[in-house]
Amino acid sequence: MKIELRMKMESDLKNKSKELKDQIELAMKAGKEFCDVYYKRYQNARHTIDRLYHDKATMLYRGNVVKGSKEICTYVQELPMAHINIDTVDCQPVLKKFTNDRETLALVVTGNIKYDGQRLHAFTQSFMIFNENQHWKILNDSIRLRDP
């Protein structure tokens, strides 16, 4: 009886590990696809970037807090044009028990950004995004610039 129970527990653990691995792989794929869309808009179509933010989103940009998708769009449009190179994208699913059963991802992106008329900066940007009607929406966005 003990051997059967142990074998069942080991089998359950393997299944859970595979399920978690699959969730992380799907999250990474979704996170990379999201980043492709976000940074293309950031560089080429900032006037549409509000469509990626939830209406009540918050952005923290170099210590400045901006709330609301329209306000974030206006703020981003006022920044100088930028050229961005992404080095890493890390994405993790957030357990649904912490998000009212909503599919949510935590993303961390690193790279370099060069605003017109400014020197090159390394950056780290963190997003909390959730799936709303089959579209990823940014709930929180935080970006920090640093000297490379």
PDB file of C-alpha atoms in Angstrom, residues 84-141:
ATOM      1  CA  ILE A  84      15.623  50.320 -28.515  1.00  0.00           C
ATOM      2  CA  ASN A  85      17.656  47.124 -28.438  1.00  0.00           C
ATOM      3  CA  ILE A  86      16.252  44.281 -26.318  1.00  0.00           C
ATOM      4  CA  ASP A  87      18.773  41.999 -24.576  1.00  0.00           C
ATOM      5  CA  THR A  88      16.542  39.797 -22.420  1.00  0.00           C
ATOM      6  CA  VAL A  89      12.871  39.041 -21.835  1.00  0.00           C
ATOM      7  CA  ASP A  90      11.883  37.049 -18.768  1.00  0.00           C
ATOM      8  CA  CYS A  91       8.275  36.129 -18.268  1.00  0.00           C
ATOM      9  CA  GLN A  92       6.496  34.193 -15.542  1.00  0.00           C
ATOM     10  CA  PRO A  93       2.847  33.282 -15.168  1.00  0.00           C
ATOM     11  CA  VAL A  94       1.220  34.617 -12.010  1.00  0.00           C
ATOM     12  CA  LEU A  95      -0.838  32.009 -10.172  1.00  0.00           C
ATOM     13  CA  LYS A  96      -4.531  32.561 -10.788  1.00  0.00           C
ATOM     14  CA  LYS A  97      -5.304  32.287  -7.084  1.00  0.00           C
ATOM     15  CA  PHE A  98      -3.562  35.696  -6.719  1.00  0.00           C
ATOM     16  CA  THR A  99      -5.317  37.349  -9.689  1.00  0.00           C
ATOM     17  CA  ASN A 100      -9.002  36.530  -9.235  1.00  0.00           C
ATOM     18  CA  ASP A 101      -8.611  33.683 -11.740  1.00  0.00           C
ATOM     19  CA  ARG A 102      -7.367  36.051 -14.476  1.00  0.00           C
ATOM     20  CA  GLU A 103      -4.508  34.989 -16.768  1.00  0.00           C
ATOM     21  CA  THR A 104      -1.649  37.297 -15.746  1.00  0.00           C
ATOM     22  CA  LEU A 105       2.035  37.514 -16.614  1.00  0.00           C
ATOM     23  CA  ALA A 106       4.964  39.257 -14.964  1.00  0.00           C
ATOM     24  CA  LEU A 107       7.572  40.412 -17.503  1.00  0.00           C
ATOM     25  CA  VAL A 108      11.048  41.855 -17.017  1.00  0.00           C
ATOM     26  CA  VAL A 109      12.819  43.262 -20.067  1.00  0.00           C
ATOM     27  CA  THR A 110      16.393  44.537 -20.263  1.00  0.00           C
ATOM     28  CA  GLY A 111      18.211  46.280 -23.058  1.00  0.00           C
ATOM     29  CA  ASN A 112      19.540  49.597 -24.293  1.00  0.00           C
ATOM     30  CA  ILE A 113      17.618  52.721 -25.233  1.00  0.00           C
ATOM     31  CA  LYS A 114      18.856  55.805 -27.041  1.00  0.00           C
ATOM     32  CA  TYR A 115      16.552  58.804 -27.048  1.00  0.00           C
ATOM     33  CA  ASP A 116      17.228  61.363 -29.758  1.00  0.00           C
ATOM     34  CA  GLY A 117      19.636  63.977 -28.429  1.00  0.00           C
ATOM     35  CA  GLN A 118      20.609  61.887 -25.398  1.00  0.00           C
ATOM     36  CA  ARG A 119      23.288  59.332 -24.601  1.00  0.00           C
ATOM     37  CA  LEU A 120      22.715  55.581 -24.655  1.00  0.00           C
ATOM     38  CA  HIS A 121      21.190  54.116 -21.505  1.00  0.00           C
ATOM     39  CA  ALA A 122      20.740  50.558 -20.340  1.00  0.00           C
ATOM     40  CA  PHE A 123      17.189  49.967 -19.125  1.00  0.00           C
ATOM     41  CA  THR A 124      15.108  47.538 -17.141  1.00  0.00           C
ATOM     42  CA  GLN A 125      11.361  47.534 -17.670  1.00  0.00           C
ATOM     43  CA  SER A 126       8.865  45.491 -15.681  1.00  0.00           C
ATOM     44  CA  PHE A 127       5.290  44.840 -16.755  1.00  0.00           C
ATOM     45  CA  MET A 128       2.319  43.189 -15.132  1.00  0.00           C
ATOM     46  CA  ILE A 129      -0.030  42.254 -17.966  1.00  0.00           C
ATOM     47  CA  PHE A 130      -3.305  40.372 -17.996  1.00  0.00           C
ATOM     48  CA  ASN A 131      -5.481  38.810 -20.637  1.00  0.00           C
ATOM     49  CA  GLU A 132      -8.632  40.794 -21.328  1.00  0.00           C
ATOM     50  CA  ASN A 133     -10.837  39.413 -24.111  1.00  0.00           C
ATOM     51  CA  GLN A 134      -7.865  37.690 -25.788  1.00  0.00           C
ATOM     52  CA  HIS A 135      -5.726  40.867 -25.697  1.00  0.00           C
ATOM     53  CA  TRP A 136      -2.871  41.526 -23.301  1.00  0.00           C
ATOM     54  CA  LYS A 137      -3.354  44.716 -21.288  1.00  0.00           C
ATOM     55  CA  ILE A 138      -0.705  46.398 -19.167  1.00  0.00           C
ATOM     56  CA  LEU A 139      -1.777  46.982 -15.586  1.00  0.00           C
ATOM     57  CA  ASN A 140       1.604  48.144 -14.244  1.00  0.00           C
ATOM     58  CA  ASP A 141       4.694  49.361 -16.091  1.00  0.00           C
TER      59      ASP A 141
END
